[in-house]
PDB file of C-alpha atoms in Angstrom:
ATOM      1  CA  UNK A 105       3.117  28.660   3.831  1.00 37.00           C
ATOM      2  CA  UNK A 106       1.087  27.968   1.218  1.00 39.00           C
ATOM      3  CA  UNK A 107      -2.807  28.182   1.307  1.00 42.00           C
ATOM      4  CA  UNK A 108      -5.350  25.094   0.716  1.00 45.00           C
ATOM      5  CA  UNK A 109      -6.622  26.173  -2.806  1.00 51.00           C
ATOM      6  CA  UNK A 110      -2.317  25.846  -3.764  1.00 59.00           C
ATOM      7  CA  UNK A 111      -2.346  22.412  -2.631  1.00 60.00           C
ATOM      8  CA  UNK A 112      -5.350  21.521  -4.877  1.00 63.00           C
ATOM      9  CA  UNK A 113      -3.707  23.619  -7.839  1.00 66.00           C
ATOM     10  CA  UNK A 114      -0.781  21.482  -7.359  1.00 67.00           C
ATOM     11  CA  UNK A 115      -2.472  18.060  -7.212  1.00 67.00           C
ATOM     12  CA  UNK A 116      -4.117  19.063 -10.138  1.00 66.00           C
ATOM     13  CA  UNK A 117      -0.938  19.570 -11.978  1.00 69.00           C
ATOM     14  CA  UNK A 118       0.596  16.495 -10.510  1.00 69.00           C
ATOM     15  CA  UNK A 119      -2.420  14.608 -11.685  1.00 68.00           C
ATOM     16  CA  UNK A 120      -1.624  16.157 -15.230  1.00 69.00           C
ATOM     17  CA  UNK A 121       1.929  15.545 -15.372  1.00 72.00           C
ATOM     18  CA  UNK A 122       1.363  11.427 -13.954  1.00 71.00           C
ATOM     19  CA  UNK A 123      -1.234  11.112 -16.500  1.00 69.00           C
ATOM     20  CA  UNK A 124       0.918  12.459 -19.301  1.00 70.00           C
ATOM     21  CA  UNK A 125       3.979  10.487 -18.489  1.00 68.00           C
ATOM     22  CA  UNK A 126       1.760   7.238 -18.034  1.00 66.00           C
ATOM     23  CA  UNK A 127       0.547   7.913 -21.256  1.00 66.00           C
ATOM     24  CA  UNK A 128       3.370   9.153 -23.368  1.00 68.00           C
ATOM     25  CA  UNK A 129       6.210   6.721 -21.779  1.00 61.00           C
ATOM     26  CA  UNK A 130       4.330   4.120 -21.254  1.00 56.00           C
ATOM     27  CA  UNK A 131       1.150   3.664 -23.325  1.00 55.00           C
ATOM     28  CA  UNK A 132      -1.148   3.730 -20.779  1.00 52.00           C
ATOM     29  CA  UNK A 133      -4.502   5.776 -21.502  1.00 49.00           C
ATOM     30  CA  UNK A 134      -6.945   4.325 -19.311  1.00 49.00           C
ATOM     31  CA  UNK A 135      -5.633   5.497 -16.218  1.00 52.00           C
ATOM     32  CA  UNK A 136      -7.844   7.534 -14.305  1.00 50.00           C
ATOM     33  CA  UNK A 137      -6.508  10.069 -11.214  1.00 51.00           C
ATOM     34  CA  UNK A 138      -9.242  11.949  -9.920  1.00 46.00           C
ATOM     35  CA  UNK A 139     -10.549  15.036  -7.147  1.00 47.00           C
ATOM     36  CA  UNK A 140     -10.003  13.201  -3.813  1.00 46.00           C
ATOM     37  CA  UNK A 141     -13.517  15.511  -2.864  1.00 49.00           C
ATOM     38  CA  UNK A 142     -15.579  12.865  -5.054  1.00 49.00           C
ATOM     39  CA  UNK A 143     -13.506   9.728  -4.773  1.00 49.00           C
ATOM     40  CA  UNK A 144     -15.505   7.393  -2.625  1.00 57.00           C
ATOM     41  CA  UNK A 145     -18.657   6.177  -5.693  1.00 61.00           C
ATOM     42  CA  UNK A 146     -15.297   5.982  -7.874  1.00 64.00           C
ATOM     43  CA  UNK A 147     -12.953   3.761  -5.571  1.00 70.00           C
ATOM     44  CA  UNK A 148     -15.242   0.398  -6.347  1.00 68.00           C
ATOM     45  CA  UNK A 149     -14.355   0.952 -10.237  1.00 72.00           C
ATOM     46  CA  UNK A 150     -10.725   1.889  -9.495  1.00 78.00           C
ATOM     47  CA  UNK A 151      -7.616  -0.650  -9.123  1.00 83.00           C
ATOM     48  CA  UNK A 152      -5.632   1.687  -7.304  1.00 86.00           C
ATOM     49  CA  UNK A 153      -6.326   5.087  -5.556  1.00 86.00           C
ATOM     50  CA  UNK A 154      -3.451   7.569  -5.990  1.00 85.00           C
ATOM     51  CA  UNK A 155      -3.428  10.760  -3.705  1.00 83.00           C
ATOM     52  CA  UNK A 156      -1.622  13.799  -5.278  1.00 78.00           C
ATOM     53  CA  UNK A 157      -2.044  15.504  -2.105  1.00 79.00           C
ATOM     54  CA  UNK A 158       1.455  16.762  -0.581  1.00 77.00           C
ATOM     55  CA  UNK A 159      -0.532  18.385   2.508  1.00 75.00           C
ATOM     56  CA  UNK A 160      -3.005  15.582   3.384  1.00 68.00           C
ATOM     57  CA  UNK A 161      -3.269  15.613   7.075  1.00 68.00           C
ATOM     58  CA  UNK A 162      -4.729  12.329   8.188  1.00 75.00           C
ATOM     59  CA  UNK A 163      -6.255  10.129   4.775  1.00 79.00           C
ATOM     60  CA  UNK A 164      -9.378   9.630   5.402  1.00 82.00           C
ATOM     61  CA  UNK A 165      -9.453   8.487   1.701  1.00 83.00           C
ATOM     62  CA  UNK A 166      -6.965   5.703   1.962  1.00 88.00           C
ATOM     63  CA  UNK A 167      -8.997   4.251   4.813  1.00 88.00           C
ATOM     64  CA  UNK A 168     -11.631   4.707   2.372  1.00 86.00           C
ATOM     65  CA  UNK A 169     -10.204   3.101  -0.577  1.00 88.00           C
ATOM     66  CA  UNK A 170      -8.846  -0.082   1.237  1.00 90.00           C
ATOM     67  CA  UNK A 171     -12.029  -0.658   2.560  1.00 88.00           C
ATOM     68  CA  UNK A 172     -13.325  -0.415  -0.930  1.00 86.00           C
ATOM     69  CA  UNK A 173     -10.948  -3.545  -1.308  1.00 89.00           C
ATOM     70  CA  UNK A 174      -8.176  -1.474  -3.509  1.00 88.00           C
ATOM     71  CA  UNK A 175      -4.515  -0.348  -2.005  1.00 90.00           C
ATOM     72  CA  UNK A 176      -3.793   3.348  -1.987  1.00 90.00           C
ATOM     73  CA  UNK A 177      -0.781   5.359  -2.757  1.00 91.00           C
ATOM     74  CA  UNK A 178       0.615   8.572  -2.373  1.00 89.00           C
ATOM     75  CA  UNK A 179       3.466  10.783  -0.962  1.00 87.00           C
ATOM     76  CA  UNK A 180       5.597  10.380   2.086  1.00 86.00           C
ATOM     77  CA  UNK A 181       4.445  13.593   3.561  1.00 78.00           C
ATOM     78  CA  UNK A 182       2.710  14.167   6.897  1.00 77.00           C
ATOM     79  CA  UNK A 183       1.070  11.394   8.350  1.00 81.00           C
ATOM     80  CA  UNK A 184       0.440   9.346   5.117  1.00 87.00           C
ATOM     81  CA  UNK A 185       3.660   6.873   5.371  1.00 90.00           C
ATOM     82  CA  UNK A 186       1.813   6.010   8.667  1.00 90.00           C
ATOM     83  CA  UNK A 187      -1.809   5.893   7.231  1.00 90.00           C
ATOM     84  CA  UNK A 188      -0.025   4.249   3.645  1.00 91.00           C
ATOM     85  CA  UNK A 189       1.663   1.195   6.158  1.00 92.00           C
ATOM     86  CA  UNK A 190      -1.981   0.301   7.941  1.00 92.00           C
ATOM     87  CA  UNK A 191      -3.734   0.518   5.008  1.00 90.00           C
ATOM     88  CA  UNK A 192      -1.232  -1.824   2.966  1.00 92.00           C
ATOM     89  CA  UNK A 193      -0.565   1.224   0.297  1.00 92.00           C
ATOM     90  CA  UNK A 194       2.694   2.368  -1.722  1.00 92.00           C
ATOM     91  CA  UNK A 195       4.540   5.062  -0.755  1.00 92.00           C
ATOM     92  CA  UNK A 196       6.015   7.597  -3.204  1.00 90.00           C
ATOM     93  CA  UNK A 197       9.067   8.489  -1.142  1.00 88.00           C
ATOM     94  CA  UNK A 198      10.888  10.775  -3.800  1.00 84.00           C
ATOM     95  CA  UNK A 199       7.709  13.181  -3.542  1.00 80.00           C
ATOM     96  CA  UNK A 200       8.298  12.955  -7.563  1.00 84.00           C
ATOM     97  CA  UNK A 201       5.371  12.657 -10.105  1.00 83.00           C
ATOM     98  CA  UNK A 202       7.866  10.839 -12.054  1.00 87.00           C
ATOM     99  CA  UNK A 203       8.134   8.345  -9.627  1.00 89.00           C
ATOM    100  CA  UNK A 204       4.597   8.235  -9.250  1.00 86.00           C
ATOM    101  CA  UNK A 205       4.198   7.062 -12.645  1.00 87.00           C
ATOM    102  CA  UNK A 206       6.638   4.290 -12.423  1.00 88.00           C
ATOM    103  CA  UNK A 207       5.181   3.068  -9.706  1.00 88.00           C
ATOM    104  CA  UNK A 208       1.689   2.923 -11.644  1.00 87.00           C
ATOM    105  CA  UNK A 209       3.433   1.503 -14.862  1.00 85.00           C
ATOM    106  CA  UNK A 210       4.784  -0.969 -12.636  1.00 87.00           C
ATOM    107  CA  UNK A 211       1.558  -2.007 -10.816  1.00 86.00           C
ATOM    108  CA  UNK A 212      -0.856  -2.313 -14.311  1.00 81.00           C
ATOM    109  CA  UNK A 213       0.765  -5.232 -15.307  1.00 80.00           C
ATOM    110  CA  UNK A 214       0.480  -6.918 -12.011  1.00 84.00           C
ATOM    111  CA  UNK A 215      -3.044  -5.697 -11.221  1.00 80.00           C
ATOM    112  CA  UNK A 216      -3.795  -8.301  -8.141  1.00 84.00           C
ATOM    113  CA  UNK A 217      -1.391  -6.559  -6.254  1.00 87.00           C
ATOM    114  CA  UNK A 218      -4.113  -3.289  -6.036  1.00 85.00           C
ATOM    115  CA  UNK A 219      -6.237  -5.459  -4.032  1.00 88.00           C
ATOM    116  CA  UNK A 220      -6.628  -5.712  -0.776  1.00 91.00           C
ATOM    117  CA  UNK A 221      -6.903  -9.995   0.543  1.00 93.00           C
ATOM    118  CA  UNK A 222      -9.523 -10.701   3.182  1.00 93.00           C
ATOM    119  CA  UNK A 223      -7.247 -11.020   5.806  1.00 95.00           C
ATOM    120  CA  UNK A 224      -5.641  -7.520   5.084  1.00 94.00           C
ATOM    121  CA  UNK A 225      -9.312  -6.338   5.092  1.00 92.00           C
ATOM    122  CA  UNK A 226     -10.452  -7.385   8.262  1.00 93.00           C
ATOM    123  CA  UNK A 227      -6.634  -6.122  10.139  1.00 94.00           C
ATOM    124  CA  UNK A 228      -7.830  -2.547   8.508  1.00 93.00           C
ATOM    125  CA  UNK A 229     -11.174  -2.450   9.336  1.00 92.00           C
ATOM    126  CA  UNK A 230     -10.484  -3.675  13.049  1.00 92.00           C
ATOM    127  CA  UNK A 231      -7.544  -0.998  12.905  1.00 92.00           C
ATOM    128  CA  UNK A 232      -9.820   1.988  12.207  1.00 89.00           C
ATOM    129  CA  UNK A 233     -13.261   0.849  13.449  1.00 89.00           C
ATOM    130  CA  UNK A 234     -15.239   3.584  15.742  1.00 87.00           C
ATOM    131  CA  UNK A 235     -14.799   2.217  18.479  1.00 89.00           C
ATOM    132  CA  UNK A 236     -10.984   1.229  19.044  1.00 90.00           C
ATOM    133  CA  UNK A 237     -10.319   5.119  17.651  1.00 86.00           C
ATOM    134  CA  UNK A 238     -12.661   6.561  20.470  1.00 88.00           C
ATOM    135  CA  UNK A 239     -11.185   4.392  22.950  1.00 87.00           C
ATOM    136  CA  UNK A 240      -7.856   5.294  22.039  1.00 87.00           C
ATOM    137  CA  UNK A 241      -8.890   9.559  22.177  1.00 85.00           C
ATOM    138  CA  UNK A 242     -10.380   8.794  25.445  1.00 85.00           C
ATOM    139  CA  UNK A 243      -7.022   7.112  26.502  1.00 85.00           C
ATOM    140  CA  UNK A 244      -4.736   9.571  25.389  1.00 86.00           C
ATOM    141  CA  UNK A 245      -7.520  12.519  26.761  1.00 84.00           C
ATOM    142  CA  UNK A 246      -7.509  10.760  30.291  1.00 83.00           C
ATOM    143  CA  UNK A 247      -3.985  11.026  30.447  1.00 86.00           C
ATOM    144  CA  UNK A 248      -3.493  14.571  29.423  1.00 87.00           C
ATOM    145  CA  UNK A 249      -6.256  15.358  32.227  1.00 86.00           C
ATOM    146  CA  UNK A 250      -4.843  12.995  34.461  1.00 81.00           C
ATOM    147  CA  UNK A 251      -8.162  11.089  34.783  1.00 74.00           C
ATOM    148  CA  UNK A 252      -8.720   7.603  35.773  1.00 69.00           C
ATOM    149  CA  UNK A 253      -9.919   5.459  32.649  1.00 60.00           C
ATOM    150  CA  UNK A 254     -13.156   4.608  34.461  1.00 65.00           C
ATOM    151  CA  UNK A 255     -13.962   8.819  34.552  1.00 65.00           C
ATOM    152  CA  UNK A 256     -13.449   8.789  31.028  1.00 59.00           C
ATOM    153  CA  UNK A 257     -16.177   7.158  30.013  1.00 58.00           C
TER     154      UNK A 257
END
């Protein structure tokens, strides 16, 4: 199994390799991919967050980045198809960096498609607000301890 600092060396070169390919296949040179640890002041200035992460275990930063108002993608490992579909992101199902950058090339000449509509905005935000979540862990807590609902609370 491989430890956390190998998943961050292997973003890292991921990040590398989607950057060169954007840039020597395509043109593009104003794409930036950066460290998911200091993406949230970024996300406003961004048209579309891409994780590199193959171990990401929930995505807190593609909650983050569509209610920033952009769309998200990354990898169809672990529970990001699941976070990727609520969030209204693109999934990289080939796990490829090569398909990563296609995917980008494809989206910078149709830019509006980054952005998340209104209505998409308010399904998200209602999806992952505080309160629906903790009612939902109290559910799901009450019925492994076999608790009324009412006790729950």
């Amino acid at each position: 199994r491989l430890r956390r600092s190998d998943d961050r060396r292997r973003s890292l070169v991921a990040q590398l390799l989607v950057q060169q390919l954007l840039q020597e296949h395509y043109g593009l040179s104003h794409v930036l991919l950066h460290r998911q640890e200091n993406g949230c002041p970024y996300l406003t200035g961004c048209d579309l967050h891409v994780s590199m992460s193959m171990e990401e275990t929930f995505g807190l930063t593609f909650v983050e980045a569509a209610l920033s108002g952009i769309r998200s993608m990354g990898f169809s490992s672990t529970a990001i198809p699941d976070v990727l579909e609520k969030t209204k992101g693109y999934l990289i199902s080939s796990c490829t960096v090569e398909e990563a950058a296609e995917k980008i090339r494809q989206l910078a000449d149709r830019r509006e498609q980054c952005r998340i509509t209104a209505e998409e905005y308010g399904q998200i935000k209602n999806y992952f607000s505080p309160q629906r979540m903790a009612a939902e862990y109290l559910e799901v807590y009450g019925k492994i301890c076999d608790l009324p609902a009412d006790e729950m609370r």
